[in-house]
Phi, psi and omega in degrees: 000155184259138178230159175268148178303145180266147181288157176289155177279146171206165182305332182254359184265154178291162178296152180292160178299136182264133177307143185301149182292154179303144180288155178295152179299142181297150179287161180301340181272358180297149180293144180294156180300136177228121184288131174289146179297340180294340179251020184305314185289324175292321179300327181286350171267319190255342181080165181299316180299318179295318180293326178294321177294321178296318181296331181271350188284150177243119182235136176246136179244119177260115183095110184241058181251224184298325176269310186297323181295324178283329174298316178299316179302313180296324181289312183291325179284349176264356175099013174300129190271339184223118182234137171239125184248118185245116177200133183275341194272157167264159179292133175252151180301330180286353175280348189302328186285350188208359185242132189301323184277353186276101176229174178303316181285341184273342183303130180090355180259159183297128178298316182297317180293319180296318179290326177298317179294322177298320178300317180294326178292329179282314181223099181300343181271351183291143172261111186230137180234131176261126179240110182273084185208154178259122180292132174199175185305320184291337182253001187299318182297322180283321186275333181221070179285154180300137171080001184278327187241153177272337182202147178243134171251120179258106175239035180276139178253003175269120189297314182300315179294320181298315180300316181296317180297314181294319177298318180297318179296316179297316181298320182272356182068032183266128179302134182215140170242132189235132177276129174269217187279108177264341181284156177075017180236152179234354187246101180291344179282353180269004181283140179228158177231116182212168167299147183308324181294342184256008181287142182224149171066015177242106182301325180293315178298322178299316178296319180297317177300312183296316183287325176299321180288315185287316186269331186238359176072019178279125180284099184265004176276350177229180183307128184257336188086357176267113177278123184251136170257122186213176181233142175266001177290139176294130184291135181266138177286146180293149180255136177290144181248162185301318184288349174296324181298326183287346183239018183058040179115189183298137178241120178288132179238024180300144185282359181214161177265094180271108184291345185267327187198100180238168176303321183292342179278348185269148179287331174203158178256113182278155171281160179205156183228138186298326183287350173262309181298322179294322179293324173301311182296318180291326174296320177298315178299320180298321177300312182298310185297314181296318182294314182291316183297327181267001179059037177262000000 
């Protein structure tokens, strides 16, 4: 279904559009599930019962960038039937090296809307909603209400927002897979998937564990229920480029003024590579698909 972008929250602005409520359970006379041929190869791995669970599942993806756009790709191509894509940003030319929606024609357009349309092009039967909003404490009730989703994908790169989202998922007992630091890496074979408490050699994951415990009271020394996608590769520091000298350092060229999270708000701009960020996203999608298909 098609939706209009939702406005940002502010003290004087109305609340963002809330994703539509789950549909009522089908009547006993409803037609039995029939797998589309477009998912034939996945079906031969998971079987009809698994594919039926995927088609009925509701998944929300927070952050549709270098990791999140590929997570969405993996989910829609695996037959997830209901997707909500939450991202406040428009495509920037610097996204071209690693984000699925970033093309010459896509620059300046909503990331969430572009990925939603891509989902419809892949599977015309998918129910997908684009929500142009930045997740934060003030928008949490609208964007992640209790009981609406079967799984959460966290591909947010803002630490404060990420901490709040993960704490909310833990509090509500909602399954979540969370991307740790994908930037500054070149080796996709160094990616690992573990409970957050078991992450090693990732400074970002270490910070998330420490801050979740200190700020939100989440016991991260034991099993958390947060599945983390992370890398054991040593993070590489960013390299200065020639055109930085002409602008007295890094120059942000984002197409919009995002008051919540901009390049200028960051202490440094890390390098990133598509073969790493995409692998992070696909690993996240794999966690969701395997868990839902097996009813675990």
